Coordinates of C-alpha atoms and ligand atoms in Angstrom, one line a residue:
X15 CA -120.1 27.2 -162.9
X16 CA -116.6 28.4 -163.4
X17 CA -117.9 32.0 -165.2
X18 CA -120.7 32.2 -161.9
X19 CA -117.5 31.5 -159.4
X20 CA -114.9 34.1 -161.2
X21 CA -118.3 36.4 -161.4
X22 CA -118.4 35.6 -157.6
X23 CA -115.1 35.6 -156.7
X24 CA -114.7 39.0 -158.5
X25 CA -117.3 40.8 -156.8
X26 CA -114.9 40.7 -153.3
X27 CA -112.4 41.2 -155.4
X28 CA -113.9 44.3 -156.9
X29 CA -114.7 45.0 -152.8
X30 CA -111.0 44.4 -151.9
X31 CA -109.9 46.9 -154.7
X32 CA -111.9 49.4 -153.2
X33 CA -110.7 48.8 -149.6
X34 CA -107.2 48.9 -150.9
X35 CA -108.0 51.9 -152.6
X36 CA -108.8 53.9 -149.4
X37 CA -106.3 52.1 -146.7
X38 CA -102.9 52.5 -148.6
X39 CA -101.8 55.3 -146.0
X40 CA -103.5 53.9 -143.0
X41 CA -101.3 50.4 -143.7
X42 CA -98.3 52.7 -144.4
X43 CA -98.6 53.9 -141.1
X44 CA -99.3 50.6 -139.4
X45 CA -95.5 49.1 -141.4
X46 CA -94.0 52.2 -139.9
X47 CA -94.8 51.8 -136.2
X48 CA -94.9 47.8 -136.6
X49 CA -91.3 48.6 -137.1
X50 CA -90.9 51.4 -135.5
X51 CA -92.0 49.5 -131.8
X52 CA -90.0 46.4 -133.0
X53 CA -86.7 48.4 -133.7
X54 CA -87.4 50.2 -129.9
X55 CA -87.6 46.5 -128.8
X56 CA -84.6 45.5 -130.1
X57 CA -82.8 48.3 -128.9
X58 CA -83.7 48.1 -125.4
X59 CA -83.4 43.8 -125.5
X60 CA -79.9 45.0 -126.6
X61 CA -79.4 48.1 -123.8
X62 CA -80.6 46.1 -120.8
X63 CA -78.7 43.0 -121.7
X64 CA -75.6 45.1 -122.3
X65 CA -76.8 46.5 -118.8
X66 CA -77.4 43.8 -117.3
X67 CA -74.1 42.0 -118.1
X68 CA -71.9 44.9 -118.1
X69 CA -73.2 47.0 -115.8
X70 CA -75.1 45.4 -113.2
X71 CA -74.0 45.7 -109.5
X72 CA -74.6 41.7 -109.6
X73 CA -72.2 41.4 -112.2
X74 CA -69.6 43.4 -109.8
X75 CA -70.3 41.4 -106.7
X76 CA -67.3 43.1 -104.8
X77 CA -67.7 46.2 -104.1
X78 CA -63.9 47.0 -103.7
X79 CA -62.8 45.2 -107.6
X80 CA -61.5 48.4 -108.6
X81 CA -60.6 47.4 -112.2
X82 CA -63.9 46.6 -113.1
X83 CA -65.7 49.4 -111.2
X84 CA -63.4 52.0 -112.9
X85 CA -65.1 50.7 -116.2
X86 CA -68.2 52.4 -115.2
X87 CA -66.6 55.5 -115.0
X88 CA -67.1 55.5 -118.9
X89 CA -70.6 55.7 -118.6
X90 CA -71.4 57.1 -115.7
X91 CA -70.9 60.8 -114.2
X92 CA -69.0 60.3 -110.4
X93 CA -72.1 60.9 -108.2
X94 CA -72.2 63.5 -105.6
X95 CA -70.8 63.3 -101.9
X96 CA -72.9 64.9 -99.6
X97 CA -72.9 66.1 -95.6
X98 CA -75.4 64.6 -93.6
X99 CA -77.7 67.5 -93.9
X100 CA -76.9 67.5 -97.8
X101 CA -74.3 70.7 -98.2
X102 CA -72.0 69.1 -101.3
X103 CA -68.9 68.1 -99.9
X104 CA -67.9 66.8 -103.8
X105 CA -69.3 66.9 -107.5
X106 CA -68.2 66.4 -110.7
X107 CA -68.4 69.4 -113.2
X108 CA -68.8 68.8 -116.5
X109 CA -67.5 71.8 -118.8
X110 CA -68.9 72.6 -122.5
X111 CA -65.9 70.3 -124.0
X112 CA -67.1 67.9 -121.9
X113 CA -63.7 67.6 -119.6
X114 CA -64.5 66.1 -116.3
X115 CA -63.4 67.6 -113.3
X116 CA -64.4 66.7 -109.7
X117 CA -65.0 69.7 -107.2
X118 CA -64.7 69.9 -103.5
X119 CA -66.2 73.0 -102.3
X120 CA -65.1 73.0 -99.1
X121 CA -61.3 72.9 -100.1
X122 CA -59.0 72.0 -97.5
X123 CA -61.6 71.4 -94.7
X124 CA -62.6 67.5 -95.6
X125 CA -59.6 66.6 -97.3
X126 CA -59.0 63.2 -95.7
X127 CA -62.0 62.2 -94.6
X128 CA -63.6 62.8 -98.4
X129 CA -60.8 62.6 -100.2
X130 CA -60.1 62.3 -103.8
X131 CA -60.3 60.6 -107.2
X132 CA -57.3 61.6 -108.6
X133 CA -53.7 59.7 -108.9
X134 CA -55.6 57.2 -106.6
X135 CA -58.6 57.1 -104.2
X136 CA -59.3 58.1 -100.7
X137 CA -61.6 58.8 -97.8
X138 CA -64.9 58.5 -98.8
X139 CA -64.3 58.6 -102.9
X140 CA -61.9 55.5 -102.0
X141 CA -64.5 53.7 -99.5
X142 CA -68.1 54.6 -101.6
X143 CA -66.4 54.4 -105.1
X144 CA -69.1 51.4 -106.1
X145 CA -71.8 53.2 -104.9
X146 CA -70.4 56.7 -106.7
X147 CA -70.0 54.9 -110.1
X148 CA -73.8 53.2 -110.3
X149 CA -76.6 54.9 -111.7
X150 CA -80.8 54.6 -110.1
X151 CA -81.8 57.3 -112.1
X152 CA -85.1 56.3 -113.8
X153 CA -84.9 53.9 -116.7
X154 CA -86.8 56.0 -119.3
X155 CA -83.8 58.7 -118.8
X156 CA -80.9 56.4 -118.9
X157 CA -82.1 54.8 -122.0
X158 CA -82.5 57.9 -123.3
X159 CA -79.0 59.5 -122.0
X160 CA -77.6 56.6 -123.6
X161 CA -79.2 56.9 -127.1
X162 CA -77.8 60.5 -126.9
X163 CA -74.2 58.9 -125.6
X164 CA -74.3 60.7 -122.8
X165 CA -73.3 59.4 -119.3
X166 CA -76.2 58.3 -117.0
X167 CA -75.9 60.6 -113.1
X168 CA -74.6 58.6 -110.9
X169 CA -75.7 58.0 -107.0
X170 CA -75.2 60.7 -104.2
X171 CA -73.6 59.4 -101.4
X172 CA -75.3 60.9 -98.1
X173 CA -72.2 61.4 -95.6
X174 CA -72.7 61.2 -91.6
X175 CA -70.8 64.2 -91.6
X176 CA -71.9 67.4 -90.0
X177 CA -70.7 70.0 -92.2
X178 CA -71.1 73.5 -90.2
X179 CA -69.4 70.9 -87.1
X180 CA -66.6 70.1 -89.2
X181 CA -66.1 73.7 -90.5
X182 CA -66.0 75.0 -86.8
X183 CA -63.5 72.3 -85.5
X184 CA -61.4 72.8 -88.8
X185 CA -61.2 76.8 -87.9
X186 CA -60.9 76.1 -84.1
X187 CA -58.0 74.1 -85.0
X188 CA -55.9 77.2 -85.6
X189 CA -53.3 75.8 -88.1
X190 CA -52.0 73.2 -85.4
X191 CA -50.8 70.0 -87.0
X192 CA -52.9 67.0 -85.8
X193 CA -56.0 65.4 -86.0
X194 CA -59.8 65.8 -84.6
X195 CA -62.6 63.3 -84.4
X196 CA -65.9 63.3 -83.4
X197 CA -68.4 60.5 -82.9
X198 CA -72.0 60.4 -81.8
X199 CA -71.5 57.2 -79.5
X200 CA -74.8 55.7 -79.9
X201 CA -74.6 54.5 -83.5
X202 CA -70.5 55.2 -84.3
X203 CA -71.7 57.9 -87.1
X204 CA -68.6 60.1 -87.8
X205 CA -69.7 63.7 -87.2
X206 CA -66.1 64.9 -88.0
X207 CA -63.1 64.0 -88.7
X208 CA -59.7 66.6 -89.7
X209 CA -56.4 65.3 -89.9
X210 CA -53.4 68.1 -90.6
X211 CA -50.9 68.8 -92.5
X212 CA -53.7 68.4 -95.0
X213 CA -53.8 69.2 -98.5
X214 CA -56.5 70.8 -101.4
X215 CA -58.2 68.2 -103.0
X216 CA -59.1 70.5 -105.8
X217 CA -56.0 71.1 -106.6
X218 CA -54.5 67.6 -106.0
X219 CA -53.6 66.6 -110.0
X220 CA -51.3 69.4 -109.6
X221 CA -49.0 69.2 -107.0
X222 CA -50.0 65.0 -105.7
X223 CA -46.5 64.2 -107.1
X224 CA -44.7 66.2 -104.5
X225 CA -46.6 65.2 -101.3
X226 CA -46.5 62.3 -102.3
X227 CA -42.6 62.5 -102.7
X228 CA -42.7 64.6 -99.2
X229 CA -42.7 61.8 -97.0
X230 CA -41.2 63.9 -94.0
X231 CA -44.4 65.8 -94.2
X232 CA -47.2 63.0 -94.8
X233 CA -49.6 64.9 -95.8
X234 CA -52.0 61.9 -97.2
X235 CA -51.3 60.3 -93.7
X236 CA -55.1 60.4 -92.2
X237 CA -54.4 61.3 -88.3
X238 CA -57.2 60.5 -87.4
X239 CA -57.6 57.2 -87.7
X240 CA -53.8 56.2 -88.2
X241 CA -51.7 58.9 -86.5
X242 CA -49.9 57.1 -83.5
X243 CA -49.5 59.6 -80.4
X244 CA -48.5 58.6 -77.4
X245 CA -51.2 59.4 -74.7
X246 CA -50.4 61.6 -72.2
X247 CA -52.3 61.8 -69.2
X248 CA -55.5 60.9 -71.2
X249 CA -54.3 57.4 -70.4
X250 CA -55.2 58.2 -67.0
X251 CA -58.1 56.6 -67.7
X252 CA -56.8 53.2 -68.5
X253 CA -54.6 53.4 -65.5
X254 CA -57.8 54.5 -63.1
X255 CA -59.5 51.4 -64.7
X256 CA -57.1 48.7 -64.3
X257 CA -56.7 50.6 -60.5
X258 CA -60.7 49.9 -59.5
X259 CA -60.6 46.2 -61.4
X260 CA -58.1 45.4 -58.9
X261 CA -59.8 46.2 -56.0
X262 CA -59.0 49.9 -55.5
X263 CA -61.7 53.1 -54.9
X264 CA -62.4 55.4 -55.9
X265 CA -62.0 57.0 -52.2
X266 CA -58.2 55.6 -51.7
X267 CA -55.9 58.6 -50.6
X268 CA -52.2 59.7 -52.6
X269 CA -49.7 61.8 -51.7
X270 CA -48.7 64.3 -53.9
X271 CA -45.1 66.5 -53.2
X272 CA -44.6 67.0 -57.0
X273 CA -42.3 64.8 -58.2
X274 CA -41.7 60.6 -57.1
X275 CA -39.2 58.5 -57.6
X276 CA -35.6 57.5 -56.8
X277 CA -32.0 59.1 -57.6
X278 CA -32.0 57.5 -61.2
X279 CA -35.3 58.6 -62.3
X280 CA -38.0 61.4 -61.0
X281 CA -42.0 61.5 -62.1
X282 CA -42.8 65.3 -61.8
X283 CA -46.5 66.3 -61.8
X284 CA -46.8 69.4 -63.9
X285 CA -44.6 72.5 -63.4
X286 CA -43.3 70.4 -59.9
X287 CA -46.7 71.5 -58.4
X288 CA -47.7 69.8 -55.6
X289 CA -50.8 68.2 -55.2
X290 CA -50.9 67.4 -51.2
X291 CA -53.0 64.8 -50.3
X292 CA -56.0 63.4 -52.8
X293 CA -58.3 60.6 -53.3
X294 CA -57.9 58.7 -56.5
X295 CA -61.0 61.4 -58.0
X296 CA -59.3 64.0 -57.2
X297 CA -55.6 62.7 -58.1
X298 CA -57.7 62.3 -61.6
X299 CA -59.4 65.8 -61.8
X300 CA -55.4 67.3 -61.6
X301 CA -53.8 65.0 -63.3
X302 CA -51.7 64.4 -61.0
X303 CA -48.8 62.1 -62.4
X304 CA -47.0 61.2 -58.7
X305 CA -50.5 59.2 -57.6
X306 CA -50.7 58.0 -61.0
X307 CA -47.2 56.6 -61.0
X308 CA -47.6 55.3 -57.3
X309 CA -50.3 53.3 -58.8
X310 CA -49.2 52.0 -61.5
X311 CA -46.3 50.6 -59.7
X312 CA -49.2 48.3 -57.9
X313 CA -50.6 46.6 -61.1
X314 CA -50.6 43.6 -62.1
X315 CA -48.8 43.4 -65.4
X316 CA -50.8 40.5 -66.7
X317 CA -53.7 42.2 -66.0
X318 CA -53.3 45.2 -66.9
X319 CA -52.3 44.2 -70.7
X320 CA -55.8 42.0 -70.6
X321 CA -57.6 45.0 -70.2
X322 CA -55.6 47.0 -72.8
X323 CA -56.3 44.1 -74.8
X324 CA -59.8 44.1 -74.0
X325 CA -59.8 48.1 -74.5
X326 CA -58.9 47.4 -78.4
X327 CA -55.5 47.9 -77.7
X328 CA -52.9 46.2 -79.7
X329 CA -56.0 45.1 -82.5
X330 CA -57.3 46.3 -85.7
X331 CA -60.6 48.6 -84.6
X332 CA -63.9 47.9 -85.5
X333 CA -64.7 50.7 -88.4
X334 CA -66.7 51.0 -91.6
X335 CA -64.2 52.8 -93.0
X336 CA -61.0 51.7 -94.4
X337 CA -57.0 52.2 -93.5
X338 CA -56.2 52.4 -89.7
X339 CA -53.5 51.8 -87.9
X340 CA -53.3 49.8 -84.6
X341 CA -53.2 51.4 -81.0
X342 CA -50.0 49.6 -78.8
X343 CA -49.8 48.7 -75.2
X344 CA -47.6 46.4 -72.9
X345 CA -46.2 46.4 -70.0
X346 CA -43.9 43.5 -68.2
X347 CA -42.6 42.3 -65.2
X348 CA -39.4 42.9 -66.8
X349 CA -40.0 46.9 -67.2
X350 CA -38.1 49.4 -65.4
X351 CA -39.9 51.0 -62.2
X352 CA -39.3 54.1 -64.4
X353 CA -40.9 52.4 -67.5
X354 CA -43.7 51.3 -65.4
X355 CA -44.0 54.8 -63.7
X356 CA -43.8 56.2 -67.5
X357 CA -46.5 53.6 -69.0
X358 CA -49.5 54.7 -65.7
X359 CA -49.3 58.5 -67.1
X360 CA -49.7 57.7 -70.9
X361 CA -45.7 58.3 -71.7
X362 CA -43.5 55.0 -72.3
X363 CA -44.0 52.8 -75.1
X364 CA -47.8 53.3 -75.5
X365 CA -49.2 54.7 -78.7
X366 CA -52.8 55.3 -79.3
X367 CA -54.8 56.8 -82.4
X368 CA -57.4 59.6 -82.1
X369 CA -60.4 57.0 -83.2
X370 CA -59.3 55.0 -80.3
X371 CA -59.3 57.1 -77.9
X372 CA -63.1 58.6 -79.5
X373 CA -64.0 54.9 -79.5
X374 CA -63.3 54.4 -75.8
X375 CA -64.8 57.8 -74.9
X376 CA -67.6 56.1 -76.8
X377 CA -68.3 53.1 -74.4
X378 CA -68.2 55.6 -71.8
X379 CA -70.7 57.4 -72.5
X380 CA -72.8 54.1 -74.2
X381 CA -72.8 52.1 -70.7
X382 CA -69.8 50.1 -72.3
X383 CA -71.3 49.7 -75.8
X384 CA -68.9 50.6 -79.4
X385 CA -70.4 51.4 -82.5
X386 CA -68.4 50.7 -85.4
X387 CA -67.6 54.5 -86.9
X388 CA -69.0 54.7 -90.2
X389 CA -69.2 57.7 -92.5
X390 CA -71.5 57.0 -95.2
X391 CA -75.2 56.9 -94.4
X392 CA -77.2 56.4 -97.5
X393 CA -77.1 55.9 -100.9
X394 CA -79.9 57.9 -103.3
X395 CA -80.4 58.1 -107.4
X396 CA -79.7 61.7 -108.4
X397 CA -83.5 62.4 -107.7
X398 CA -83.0 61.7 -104.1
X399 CA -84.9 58.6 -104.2
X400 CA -82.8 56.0 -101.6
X401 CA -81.5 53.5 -102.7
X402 CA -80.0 51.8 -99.7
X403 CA -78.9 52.9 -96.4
X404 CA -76.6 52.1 -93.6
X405 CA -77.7 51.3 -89.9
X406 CA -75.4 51.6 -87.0
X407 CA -73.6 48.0 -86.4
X408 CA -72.4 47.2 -82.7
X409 CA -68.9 46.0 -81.9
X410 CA -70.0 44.7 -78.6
X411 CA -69.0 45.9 -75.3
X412 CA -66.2 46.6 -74.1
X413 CA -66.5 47.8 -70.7
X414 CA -69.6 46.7 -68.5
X415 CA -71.5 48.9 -67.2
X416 CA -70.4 49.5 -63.7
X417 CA -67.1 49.7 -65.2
X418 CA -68.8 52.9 -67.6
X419 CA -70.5 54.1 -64.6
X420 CA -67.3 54.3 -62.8
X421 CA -64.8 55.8 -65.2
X422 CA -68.0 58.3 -65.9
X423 CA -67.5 60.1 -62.6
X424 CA -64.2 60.4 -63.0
X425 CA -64.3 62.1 -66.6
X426 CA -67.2 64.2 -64.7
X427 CA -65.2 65.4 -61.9
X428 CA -62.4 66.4 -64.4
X429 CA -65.0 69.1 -65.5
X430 CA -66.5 70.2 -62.9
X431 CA -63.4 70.3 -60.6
X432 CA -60.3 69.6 -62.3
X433 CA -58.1 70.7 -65.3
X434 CA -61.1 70.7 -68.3
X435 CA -63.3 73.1 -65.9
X436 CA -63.3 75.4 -68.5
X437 CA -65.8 72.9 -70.1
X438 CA -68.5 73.4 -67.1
X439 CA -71.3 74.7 -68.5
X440 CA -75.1 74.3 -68.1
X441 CA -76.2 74.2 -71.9
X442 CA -74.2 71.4 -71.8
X443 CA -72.9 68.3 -69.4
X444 CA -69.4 67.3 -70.4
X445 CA -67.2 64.3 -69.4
X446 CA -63.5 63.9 -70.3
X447 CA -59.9 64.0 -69.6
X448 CA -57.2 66.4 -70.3
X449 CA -53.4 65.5 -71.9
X450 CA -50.3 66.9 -72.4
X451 CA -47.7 64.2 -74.2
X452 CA -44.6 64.4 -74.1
X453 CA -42.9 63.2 -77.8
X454 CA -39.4 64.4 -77.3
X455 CA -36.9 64.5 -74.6
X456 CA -37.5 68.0 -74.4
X457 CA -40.4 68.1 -71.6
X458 CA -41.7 71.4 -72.3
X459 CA -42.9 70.5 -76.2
X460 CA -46.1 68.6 -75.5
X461 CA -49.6 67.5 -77.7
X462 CA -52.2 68.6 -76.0
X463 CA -54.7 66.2 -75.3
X464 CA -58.7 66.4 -75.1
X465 CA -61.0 63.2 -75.0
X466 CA -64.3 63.2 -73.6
X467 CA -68.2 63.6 -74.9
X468 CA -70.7 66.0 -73.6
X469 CA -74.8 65.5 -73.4
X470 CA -77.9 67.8 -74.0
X471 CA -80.7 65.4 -73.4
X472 CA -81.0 62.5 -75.8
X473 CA -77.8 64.6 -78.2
X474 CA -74.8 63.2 -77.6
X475 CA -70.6 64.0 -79.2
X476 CA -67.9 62.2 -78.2
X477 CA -64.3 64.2 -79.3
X478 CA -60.9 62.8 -79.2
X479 CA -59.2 66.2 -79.9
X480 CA -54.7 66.0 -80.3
X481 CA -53.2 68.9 -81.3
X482 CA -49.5 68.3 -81.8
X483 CA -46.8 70.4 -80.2
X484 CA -49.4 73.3 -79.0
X485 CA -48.9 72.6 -75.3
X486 CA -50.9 71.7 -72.4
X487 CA -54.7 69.8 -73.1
X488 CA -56.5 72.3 -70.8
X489 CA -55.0 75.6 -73.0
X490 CA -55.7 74.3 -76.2
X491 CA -57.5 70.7 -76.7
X492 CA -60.4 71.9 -74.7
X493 CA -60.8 75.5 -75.9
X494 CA -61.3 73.4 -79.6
X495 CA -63.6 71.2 -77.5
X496 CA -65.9 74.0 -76.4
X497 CA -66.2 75.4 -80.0
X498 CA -67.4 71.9 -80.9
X499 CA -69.6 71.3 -78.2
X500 CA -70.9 74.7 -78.6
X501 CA -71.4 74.6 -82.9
X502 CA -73.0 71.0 -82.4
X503 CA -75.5 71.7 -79.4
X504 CA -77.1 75.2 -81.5
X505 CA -77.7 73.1 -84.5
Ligands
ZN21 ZN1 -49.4 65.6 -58.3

């Protein structure tokens, strides 16, 4: 039995032999990518939990914890910023020792409303710095950028930002100090936005230390949104407002013998010209500061600071983007009649920002309606695959829309008949108000003023344009305003 059973059990035996004989390198193979797939495993258990804990954008649930977003700087390549019809406003090169350096091709022209990455943040670098520093690309490439140890791309950042507009405005600016920005007033997108002195972001590692020690020149200061100007006559439009609210038309009649007031203190309407007699549209169209001041001695103090108040004066505004300062308004019953006369025509204590003013020049044109400005539109991986976007967030109202209506026809009438008719064109219907401000005693140096928007069908820009110490609005502001008006209605 025992001889039959090893004769039996030998015969497979004698069967496996020969089957072992002929599979050695097939089982070879098998050990190798048994392994082989099990070691891959491993690895990628190991990559996407070091991913998932280290790297994940859940893991970094605020997008503004700089210390720990800047640790994904080590392994991830700065994405690119880009205009909203994708010119590259910044990218980081990468030369063959494998130095890092961030490029802005445009130079000077978006300095503060890109910004930089260097001694610091700013602009856009500063406010999309989360979603610069993450990486979509595809899964098989990262894995296999980080086997390599190389960096995995990081996002593009897809900018509201009209590049050829912003060009335009920054050459129209013609080395003026002071600050431009446009909006398109039914979703609060930035189109442009230049704030001067400015500085070259490319070159910024170089000479940061001494604009930063510069403070008499503030060249990081960002105009636009936190340069406080007084108004000038663009406050007219505040003053005209507060006027109608409290019963008056746009029909009442003024006087105008080109100057008002009493032994201790004269309003003088431009030059001393004399504007005769005027209805409160036409006292608007030129300007005219001896109506204005007449008026403003009729308010109602109370009132009037509700509506400043309700104009997002004296409040933080409602933007996507970061660092602003705060427009300032207030009148008393205590004031001066020459204070009061001061505070109707935009001079006085008043202090307003260029967003403001584009804000307000915003609910114009929107029936009453503010977008909050935002700059950054959409987030893709570097294959242009979106990731997430943005969508246009209201603020609410904050004029109705008779009030919109109202003030419309006067920023209309300032175009067609009064001191922006250089802006009367038919490619193009504008609305808006000149200003020439007054900052030192010396009544000759002015900023000259432009705010207003302009329509071509369903296109819309509104502009709050100050150009500091160049003069009257109607010689300067609104030349710059035409340029833009012109570069964004052939695109
Ligand atoms: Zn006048």
């Amino acid at each position: 039995m025992k001889l039959k059973k090893n004769l039996s059990d030998d015969m497979p035996l004698l069967e496996e032999n020969k089957t072992k004989e002929k599979k050695p390198s097939r089982n070879a193979e098998f050990v190798v990518i048994t392994y082989g797939f099990l070691l891959l495993f491993i690895a990628l258990s190991v990559y996407f939990g070091y991913y998932l804990v280290f790297r994940s954008e859940s893991f970094i649930n605020n997008p503004y914890n700089n210390a720990r977003i800047s640790n994904l700087s080590k392994s991830v390549l700065r994405g690119e910023i880009l205009s909203k019809d994708k010119e590259v406003l910044a990218y980081t090169n990468v030369d063959e020792n494998g130095e890092e350096s961030r490029v802005y091709p445009y130079g000077n022209t978006f300095a503060h409303v890109i910004g930089y990455d260097t001694n610091g943040l700013m602009g856009v670098e500063l406010d999309s710095n989360f979603y610069l520093l993450r990486s979509h690309d595809s899964i098989v490439t990262r894995v296999v950028s980080d086997f390599k140890n190389e960096k995995a791309k990081g996002d593009t950042v897809i900018t509201t930002l009209d590049a050829a507009l912003q060009d335009a405005t920054y050459q129209g600016m013609n080395g003026y100090e002071g600050a431009v920005v446009a909006l398109e007033p039914s979703t609060g997108k930035i189109l442009c936005m230049i704030s001067k002195p400015d500085f070259n972001p490319n070159s910024i590692k170089y000479n940061y230390d001494s604009f930063a020690a510069d403070d008499g020149s503030s060249v990081f200061l960002n105009r636009a949104t936190s340069g406080l100007y007084p108004p000038g006559s663009t406050f007219k439009i505040v003053t005209a407002l507060e006027y109608l609210n409290e019963g008056g038309q746009v029909t009442d009649e003024f006087d105008c013998s080109g100057k008002y007031g009493d032994d201790t203190y004269k309003i003088h309407c431009v030059n001393n010209k004399s504007h005769g007699h005027q209805t409160l549209t036409e006292a608007f169209g030129n300007s005219c500061n001896v109506a204005f001041a007449q008026i403003g001695l009729t308010l109602d103090s109370a009132s009037w600071n509700e509506l400043s108040n309700q104009l997002l004066f004296n409040a933080d505004l409602p933007l996507v983007i970061s660092n602003s300062k705060q427009s300032s308004f207030a009148v008393s019953d205590e004031d001066t009649q020459a204070r009061t006369m001061q505070t109707a025509i935009g001079q006085g204590k008043t202090l307003v920002t260029p967003m403001h003013m584009a804000l307000l020049v915003s609910a114009i044109c929107n029936d009453g309606e503010v977008y909050k400005p935002y700059v950054v539109e959409r987030v893709e991986n570097v294959n242009g695959i979106e990731i997430e976007s943005f969508s246009p967030e209201s603020a609410g109202n904050i004029l109705t829309s008779v009030q919109a209506d109202e003030l419309e026809e006067l920023l209309r009438y300032v175009v067609t008949d009064g001191t922006a008719s250089a802006l009367d064109t038919e490619e193009y219907t504008v609305y808006g108000k000149t200003g020439s401000a007054e900052y030192t005693s010396d009544k000759d140096q002015t900023h000259s003023w432009f705010v207003g928007y302009a329509k071509q069908g369903e296109k819309e820009i509104a502009v709050a344009i100050v150009l500091e110490g160049a003069g009257s609005g109607s010689k300067h502001a609104v030349p710059l305003a035409k340029k833009m008006f012109d570069q964004y209605f052939s695109e």
